[in-house]
Amino acid sequence: MTPVKHIVFDIGQVLIHYEPDAAFRELIPDAAERKWFFDNICTHEWNIEQDRGRKWADAEALLIADFPDREDHIRSFRKNWHMMITHSIDGSVTILRQLIADGHDVTMLTNFASDTLREAWERFPFLTESRGVTVSGDIGLIKPDKAIYDHHVAAFNLDPAATLFIDDSARNVAGAQEAGWQSVQFTSPEGLKADLNNLGIRI
């Protein structure tokens, strides 16, 4: 295996905790109704298109046309987005900062809407401490499409075979491997530390 020269972090569920349910517990107190809302209205598939670059106003209008009685709840998704990021994953942040301090080449690659990532930057300064970040909403590409990995390689002059990607999603980890990268699936900071040690990267 090629020695790792570049380390690329995902953001959501690796460095910060994302929990849409947290923003709706007061708005929709019944857990079963909340689940129905996320399964049928503000779905993952709907939200990922904002990560691809669709404007929130367009996304909201699309749903309100089909669910006019849910307009307030639909608009609350973006309005209360800040409540969905409940905390940083401090063990991962410690690893990120240690890698940077030790001189490793660290960047980030994330599926994130452009505007909400800027909000996250303000709340969590460590998200701006790597060499740079590729934001899906800025370039109109999303993981696990090969094109976004290729874009990141070109943008940051990486050697794919010497690049390690860290992501919580098995699909995104597989996408990185298909693009010629090394990758590990994030489950916990302790697990990440073990994976890095196995690759000869001491933390």
PDB file of C-alpha atoms in Angstrom:
ATOM      1  CA  MET A   1       0.000   0.000   0.000  1.00  0.00           C
ATOM      2  CA  THR A   2       1.245   3.472  -0.889  1.00  0.00           C
ATOM      3  CA  PRO A   3       2.291   5.498   2.184  1.00  0.00           C
ATOM      4  CA  VAL A   4      -0.258   8.161   3.069  1.00  0.00           C
ATOM      5  CA  LYS A   5       0.792  11.695   2.153  1.00  0.00           C
ATOM      6  CA  HIS A   6      -2.589  13.442   2.255  1.00  0.00           C
ATOM      7  CA  ILE A   7      -5.446  13.088   4.759  1.00  0.00           C
ATOM      8  CA  VAL A   8      -8.954  14.229   3.850  1.00  0.00           C
ATOM      9  CA  PHE A   9     -11.708  14.599   6.453  1.00  0.00           C
ATOM     10  CA  ASP A  10     -15.440  14.573   5.944  1.00  0.00           C
ATOM     11  CA  ILE A  11     -17.197  17.055   8.272  1.00  0.00           C
ATOM     12  CA  GLY A  12     -20.707  15.957   9.261  1.00  0.00           C
ATOM     13  CA  GLN A  13     -20.769  13.049  11.751  1.00  0.00           C
ATOM     14  CA  VAL A  14     -16.961  13.037  11.791  1.00  0.00           C
ATOM     15  CA  LEU A  15     -16.082  16.474  13.188  1.00  0.00           C
ATOM     16  CA  ILE A  16     -19.530  17.860  14.041  1.00  0.00           C
ATOM     17  CA  HIS A  17     -22.704  16.046  15.053  1.00  0.00           C
ATOM     18  CA  TYR A  18     -25.680  16.534  12.714  1.00  0.00           C
ATOM     19  CA  GLU A  19     -29.130  15.673  14.065  1.00  0.00           C
ATOM     20  CA  PRO A  20     -32.161  17.121  12.193  1.00  0.00           C
ATOM     21  CA  ASP A  21     -34.496  15.648  14.783  1.00  0.00           C
ATOM     22  CA  ALA A  22     -33.086  18.028  17.408  1.00  0.00           C
ATOM     23  CA  ALA A  23     -34.540  21.057  15.586  1.00  0.00           C
ATOM     24  CA  PHE A  24     -38.050  19.628  15.453  1.00  0.00           C
ATOM     25  CA  ARG A  25     -38.703  18.130  18.877  1.00  0.00           C
ATOM     26  CA  GLU A  26     -40.654  21.184  20.001  1.00  0.00           C
ATOM     27  CA  LEU A  27     -42.225  21.877  16.607  1.00  0.00           C
ATOM     28  CA  ILE A  28     -43.445  18.280  16.202  1.00  0.00           C
ATOM     29  CA  PRO A  29     -43.513  16.775  19.705  1.00  0.00           C
ATOM     30  CA  ASP A  30     -44.805  13.366  18.612  1.00  0.00           C
ATOM     31  CA  ALA A  31     -41.856  11.146  17.661  1.00  0.00           C
ATOM     32  CA  ALA A  32     -43.854   9.085  15.161  1.00  0.00           C
ATOM     33  CA  GLU A  33     -45.108  12.211  13.382  1.00  0.00           C
ATOM     34  CA  ARG A  34     -41.573  13.636  13.302  1.00  0.00           C
ATOM     35  CA  LYS A  35     -40.315  10.462  11.699  1.00  0.00           C
ATOM     36  CA  TRP A  36     -43.097  10.618   9.114  1.00  0.00           C
ATOM     37  CA  PHE A  37     -42.170  14.237   8.337  1.00  0.00           C
ATOM     38  CA  PHE A  38     -38.534  13.355   7.668  1.00  0.00           C
ATOM     39  CA  ASP A  39     -39.437  10.173   5.793  1.00  0.00           C
ATOM     40  CA  ASN A  40     -41.966  11.864   3.519  1.00  0.00           C
ATOM     41  CA  ILE A  41     -41.428  15.635   3.339  1.00  0.00           C
ATOM     42  CA  CYS A  42     -38.007  17.000   4.337  1.00  0.00           C
ATOM     43  CA  THR A  43     -36.291  13.792   3.341  1.00  0.00           C
ATOM     44  CA  HIS A  44     -32.581  13.041   3.020  1.00  0.00           C
ATOM     45  CA  GLU A  45     -33.034  12.904  -0.750  1.00  0.00           C
ATOM     46  CA  TRP A  46     -34.591  16.391  -0.727  1.00  0.00           C
ATOM     47  CA  ASN A  47     -31.882  17.816   1.505  1.00  0.00           C
ATOM     48  CA  ILE A  48     -28.999  16.359  -0.490  1.00  0.00           C
ATOM     49  CA  GLU A  49     -30.006  18.552  -3.420  1.00  0.00           C
ATOM     50  CA  GLN A  50     -29.185  21.614  -1.309  1.00  0.00           C
ATOM     51  CA  ASP A  51     -25.790  19.980  -0.766  1.00  0.00           C
ATOM     52  CA  ARG A  52     -25.587  19.799  -4.553  1.00  0.00           C
ATOM     53  CA  GLY A  53     -26.247  23.530  -4.795  1.00  0.00           C
ATOM     54  CA  ARG A  54     -30.023  23.956  -5.061  1.00  0.00           C
ATOM     55  CA  LYS A  55     -31.212  27.188  -3.421  1.00  0.00           C
ATOM     56  CA  TRP A  56     -33.249  26.880  -0.259  1.00  0.00           C
ATOM     57  CA  ALA A  57     -36.061  29.032  -1.646  1.00  0.00           C
ATOM     58  CA  ASP A  58     -36.441  26.661  -4.591  1.00  0.00           C
ATOM     59  CA  ALA A  59     -36.285  23.619  -2.333  1.00  0.00           C
ATOM     60  CA  GLU A  60     -38.923  25.011  -0.001  1.00  0.00           C
ATOM     61  CA  ALA A  61     -41.234  26.014  -2.849  1.00  0.00           C
ATOM     62  CA  LEU A  62     -41.065  22.509  -4.275  1.00  0.00           C
ATOM     63  CA  LEU A  63     -42.288  20.942  -1.045  1.00  0.00           C
ATOM     64  CA  ILE A  64     -44.815  23.638  -0.173  1.00  0.00           C
ATOM     65  CA  ALA A  65     -46.518  23.058  -3.522  1.00  0.00           C
ATOM     66  CA  ASP A  66     -47.134  19.430  -2.526  1.00  0.00           C
ATOM     67  CA  PHE A  67     -47.652  19.976   1.229  1.00  0.00           C
ATOM     68  CA  PRO A  68     -49.141  23.481   1.664  1.00  0.00           C
ATOM     69  CA  ASP A  69     -50.434  22.651   5.143  1.00  0.00           C
ATOM     70  CA  ARG A  70     -46.845  21.965   6.236  1.00  0.00           C
ATOM     71  CA  GLU A  71     -45.357  25.254   5.061  1.00  0.00           C
ATOM     72  CA  ASP A  72     -44.252  26.364   8.532  1.00  0.00           C
ATOM     73  CA  HIS A  73     -42.518  23.069   9.212  1.00  0.00           C
ATOM     74  CA  ILE A  74     -40.862  23.044   5.794  1.00  0.00           C
ATOM     75  CA  ARG A  75     -39.485  26.562   6.246  1.00  0.00           C
ATOM     76  CA  SER A  76     -38.354  25.641   9.752  1.00  0.00           C
ATOM     77  CA  PHE A  77     -35.841  23.167   8.333  1.00  0.00           C
ATOM     78  CA  ARG A  78     -33.539  25.951   7.116  1.00  0.00           C
ATOM     79  CA  LYS A  79     -34.625  28.468   9.743  1.00  0.00           C
ATOM     80  CA  ASN A  80     -33.686  26.114  12.583  1.00  0.00           C
ATOM     81  CA  TRP A  81     -30.728  24.464  10.889  1.00  0.00           C
ATOM     82  CA  HIS A  82     -28.346  25.780  13.540  1.00  0.00           C
ATOM     83  CA  MET A  83     -30.141  23.604  16.102  1.00  0.00           C
ATOM     84  CA  MET A  84     -29.337  20.481  14.087  1.00  0.00           C
ATOM     85  CA  ILE A  85     -25.603  20.850  14.744  1.00  0.00           C
ATOM     86  CA  THR A  86     -25.691  19.938  18.399  1.00  0.00           C
ATOM     87  CA  HIS A  87     -21.976  19.696  19.192  1.00  0.00           C
ATOM     88  CA  SER A  88     -18.480  19.085  17.913  1.00  0.00           C
ATOM     89  CA  ILE A  89     -17.009  15.583  18.088  1.00  0.00           C
ATOM     90  CA  ASP A  90     -14.140  16.622  20.292  1.00  0.00           C
ATOM     91  CA  GLY A  91     -12.068  13.460  20.007  1.00  0.00           C
ATOM     92  CA  SER A  92     -12.009  13.862  16.229  1.00  0.00           C
ATOM     93  CA  VAL A  93     -11.162  17.546  16.520  1.00  0.00           C
ATOM     94  CA  THR A  94      -8.183  16.632  18.714  1.00  0.00           C
ATOM     95  CA  ILE A  95      -6.980  14.168  16.061  1.00  0.00           C
ATOM     96  CA  LEU A  96      -7.475  16.729  13.275  1.00  0.00           C
ATOM     97  CA  ARG A  97      -5.480  19.352  15.111  1.00  0.00           C
ATOM     98  CA  GLN A  98      -2.732  16.911  16.053  1.00  0.00           C
ATOM     99  CA  LEU A  99      -2.328  15.824  12.444  1.00  0.00           C
ATOM    100  CA  ILE A 100      -2.027  19.435  11.330  1.00  0.00           C
ATOM    101  CA  ALA A 101       0.408  20.248  14.143  1.00  0.00           C
ATOM    102  CA  ASP A 102       2.538  17.238  13.173  1.00  0.00           C
ATOM    103  CA  GLY A 103       2.881  18.579   9.646  1.00  0.00           C
ATOM    104  CA  HIS A 104       0.509  16.269   7.780  1.00  0.00           C
ATOM    105  CA  ASP A 105      -1.252  17.596   4.703  1.00  0.00           C
ATOM    106  CA  VAL A 106      -4.904  17.811   5.819  1.00  0.00           C
ATOM    107  CA  THR A 107      -7.884  18.978   3.775  1.00  0.00           C
ATOM    108  CA  MET A 108     -11.654  18.446   3.955  1.00  0.00           C
ATOM    109  CA  LEU A 109     -14.257  17.181   1.489  1.00  0.00           C
ATOM    110  CA  THR A 110     -17.894  17.569   2.461  1.00  0.00           C
ATOM    111  CA  ASN A 111     -21.455  17.309   1.223  1.00  0.00           C
ATOM    112  CA  PHE A 112     -22.759  20.596   2.599  1.00  0.00           C
ATOM    113  CA  ALA A 113     -24.888  23.494   1.399  1.00  0.00           C
ATOM    114  CA  SER A 114     -22.780  26.587   0.799  1.00  0.00           C
ATOM    115  CA  ASP A 115     -24.577  28.872   3.231  1.00  0.00           C
ATOM    116  CA  THR A 116     -24.921  26.430   6.104  1.00  0.00           C
ATOM    117  CA  LEU A 117     -21.236  25.534   5.949  1.00  0.00           C
ATOM    118  CA  ARG A 118     -20.375  29.209   6.366  1.00  0.00           C
ATOM    119  CA  GLU A 119     -22.539  29.202   9.491  1.00  0.00           C
ATOM    120  CA  ALA A 120     -20.694  26.134  10.736  1.00  0.00           C
ATOM    121  CA  TRP A 121     -17.352  27.868  10.145  1.00  0.00           C
ATOM    122  CA  GLU A 122     -18.405  30.690  12.440  1.00  0.00           C
ATOM    123  CA  ARG A 123     -19.427  28.311  15.228  1.00  0.00           C
ATOM    124  CA  PHE A 124     -16.582  25.825  14.866  1.00  0.00           C
ATOM    125  CA  PRO A 125     -13.279  27.536  13.941  1.00  0.00           C
ATOM    126  CA  PHE A 126     -11.445  24.211  13.640  1.00  0.00           C
ATOM    127  CA  LEU A 127     -13.314  23.676  10.361  1.00  0.00           C
ATOM    128  CA  THR A 128     -11.102  26.374   8.828  1.00  0.00           C
ATOM    129  CA  GLU A 129      -7.774  25.086  10.148  1.00  0.00           C
ATOM    130  CA  SER A 130      -6.926  22.556   7.420  1.00  0.00           C
ATOM    131  CA  ARG A 131      -5.275  23.523   4.119  1.00  0.00           C
ATOM    132  CA  GLY A 132      -8.675  23.888   2.506  1.00  0.00           C
ATOM    133  CA  VAL A 133     -12.072  22.347   1.854  1.00  0.00           C
ATOM    134  CA  THR A 134     -14.124  21.225  -1.111  1.00  0.00           C
ATOM    135  CA  VAL A 135     -17.798  22.043  -0.497  1.00  0.00           C
ATOM    136  CA  SER A 136     -20.308  20.155  -2.618  1.00  0.00           C
ATOM    137  CA  GLY A 137     -22.741  23.070  -2.672  1.00  0.00           C
ATOM    138  CA  ASP A 138     -20.049  25.370  -4.100  1.00  0.00           C
ATOM    139  CA  ILE A 139     -19.216  23.155  -7.069  1.00  0.00           C
ATOM    140  CA  GLY A 140     -22.464  21.289  -7.823  1.00  0.00           C
ATOM    141  CA  LEU A 141     -21.029  17.832  -7.169  1.00  0.00           C
ATOM    142  CA  ILE A 142     -21.716  15.431  -4.301  1.00  0.00           C
ATOM    143  CA  LYS A 143     -20.180  12.313  -2.814  1.00  0.00           C
ATOM    144  CA  PRO A 144     -20.050   9.481  -3.717  1.00  0.00           C
ATOM    145  CA  ASP A 145     -19.822  10.624  -7.365  1.00  0.00           C
ATOM    146  CA  LYS A 146     -16.294  10.099  -8.647  1.00  0.00           C
ATOM    147  CA  ALA A 147     -16.211  13.608 -10.073  1.00  0.00           C
ATOM    148  CA  ILE A 148     -16.071  15.263  -6.657  1.00  0.00           C
ATOM    149  CA  TYR A 149     -13.082  13.179  -5.580  1.00  0.00           C
ATOM    150  CA  ASP A 150     -11.322  14.000  -8.846  1.00  0.00           C
ATOM    151  CA  HIS A 151     -12.133  17.677  -8.334  1.00  0.00           C
ATOM    152  CA  HIS A 152     -10.601  17.609  -4.861  1.00  0.00           C
ATOM    153  CA  VAL A 153      -7.453  15.928  -6.163  1.00  0.00           C
ATOM    154  CA  ALA A 154      -7.034  18.588  -8.823  1.00  0.00           C
ATOM    155  CA  ALA A 155      -7.863  21.492  -6.504  1.00  0.00           C
ATOM    156  CA  PHE A 156      -5.308  20.481  -3.879  1.00  0.00           C
ATOM    157  CA  ASN A 157      -2.717  18.717  -6.053  1.00  0.00           C
ATOM    158  CA  LEU A 158      -3.079  15.350  -4.332  1.00  0.00           C
ATOM    159  CA  ASP A 159      -1.752  11.939  -5.290  1.00  0.00           C
ATOM    160  CA  PRO A 160      -4.914   9.776  -5.153  1.00  0.00           C
ATOM    161  CA  ALA A 161      -3.053   6.591  -4.236  1.00  0.00           C
ATOM    162  CA  ALA A 162      -1.379   8.404  -1.336  1.00  0.00           C
ATOM    163  CA  THR A 163      -4.613  10.054  -0.129  1.00  0.00           C
ATOM    164  CA  LEU A 164      -6.561   8.774   2.881  1.00  0.00           C
ATOM    165  CA  PHE A 165     -10.242   9.699   3.135  1.00  0.00           C
ATOM    166  CA  ILE A 166     -12.170   9.600   6.434  1.00  0.00           C
ATOM    167  CA  ASP A 167     -15.980   9.530   6.201  1.00  0.00           C
ATOM    168  CA  ASP A 168     -18.826   8.072   8.265  1.00  0.00           C
ATOM    169  CA  SER A 169     -20.744   6.915   5.169  1.00  0.00           C
ATOM    170  CA  ALA A 170     -19.900   3.514   3.722  1.00  0.00           C
ATOM    171  CA  ARG A 171     -21.063   4.725   0.284  1.00  0.00           C
ATOM    172  CA  ASN A 172     -18.708   7.694   0.394  1.00  0.00           C
ATOM    173  CA  VAL A 173     -15.826   5.527   1.597  1.00  0.00           C
ATOM    174  CA  ALA A 174     -16.466   3.174  -1.331  1.00  0.00           C
ATOM    175  CA  GLY A 175     -16.671   6.143  -3.693  1.00  0.00           C
ATOM    176  CA  ALA A 176     -13.236   7.289  -2.591  1.00  0.00           C
ATOM    177  CA  GLN A 177     -11.819   3.821  -3.171  1.00  0.00           C
ATOM    178  CA  GLU A 178     -13.327   3.765  -6.674  1.00  0.00           C
ATOM    179  CA  ALA A 179     -11.562   7.078  -7.308  1.00  0.00           C
ATOM    180  CA  GLY A 180      -8.250   5.449  -6.400  1.00  0.00           C
ATOM    181  CA  TRP A 181      -7.986   6.742  -2.834  1.00  0.00           C
ATOM    182  CA  GLN A 182      -7.382   4.898   0.392  1.00  0.00           C
ATOM    183  CA  SER A 183     -10.241   5.309   2.864  1.00  0.00           C
ATOM    184  CA  VAL A 184     -11.559   4.325   6.271  1.00  0.00           C
ATOM    185  CA  GLN A 185     -15.083   4.487   7.641  1.00  0.00           C
ATOM    186  CA  PHE A 186     -15.391   6.657  10.731  1.00  0.00           C
ATOM    187  CA  THR A 187     -17.238   5.153  13.681  1.00  0.00           C
ATOM    188  CA  SER A 188     -15.557   6.887  16.631  1.00  0.00           C
ATOM    189  CA  PRO A 189     -12.475   8.953  17.439  1.00  0.00           C
ATOM    190  CA  GLU A 190     -10.937   5.892  19.097  1.00  0.00           C
ATOM    191  CA  GLY A 191     -11.517   3.816  15.992  1.00  0.00           C
ATOM    192  CA  LEU A 192     -10.052   6.537  13.798  1.00  0.00           C
ATOM    193  CA  LYS A 193      -6.952   6.723  15.950  1.00  0.00           C
ATOM    194  CA  ALA A 194      -6.519   2.962  15.615  1.00  0.00           C
ATOM    195  CA  ASP A 195      -6.997   3.133  11.822  1.00  0.00           C
ATOM    196  CA  LEU A 196      -4.389   5.866  11.549  1.00  0.00           C
ATOM    197  CA  ASN A 197      -1.941   3.943  13.707  1.00  0.00           C
ATOM    198  CA  ASN A 198      -2.432   0.888  11.489  1.00  0.00           C
ATOM    199  CA  LEU A 199      -1.394   3.049   8.548  1.00  0.00           C
ATOM    200  CA  GLY A 200       1.728   4.241  10.365  1.00  0.00           C
ATOM    201  CA  ILE A 201       0.304   7.623  11.338  1.00  0.00           C
ATOM    202  CA  ARG A 202       0.871   8.044  15.070  1.00  0.00           C
ATOM    203  CA  ILE A 203      -1.459  10.161  17.158  1.00  0.00           C
TER     204      ILE A 203
END
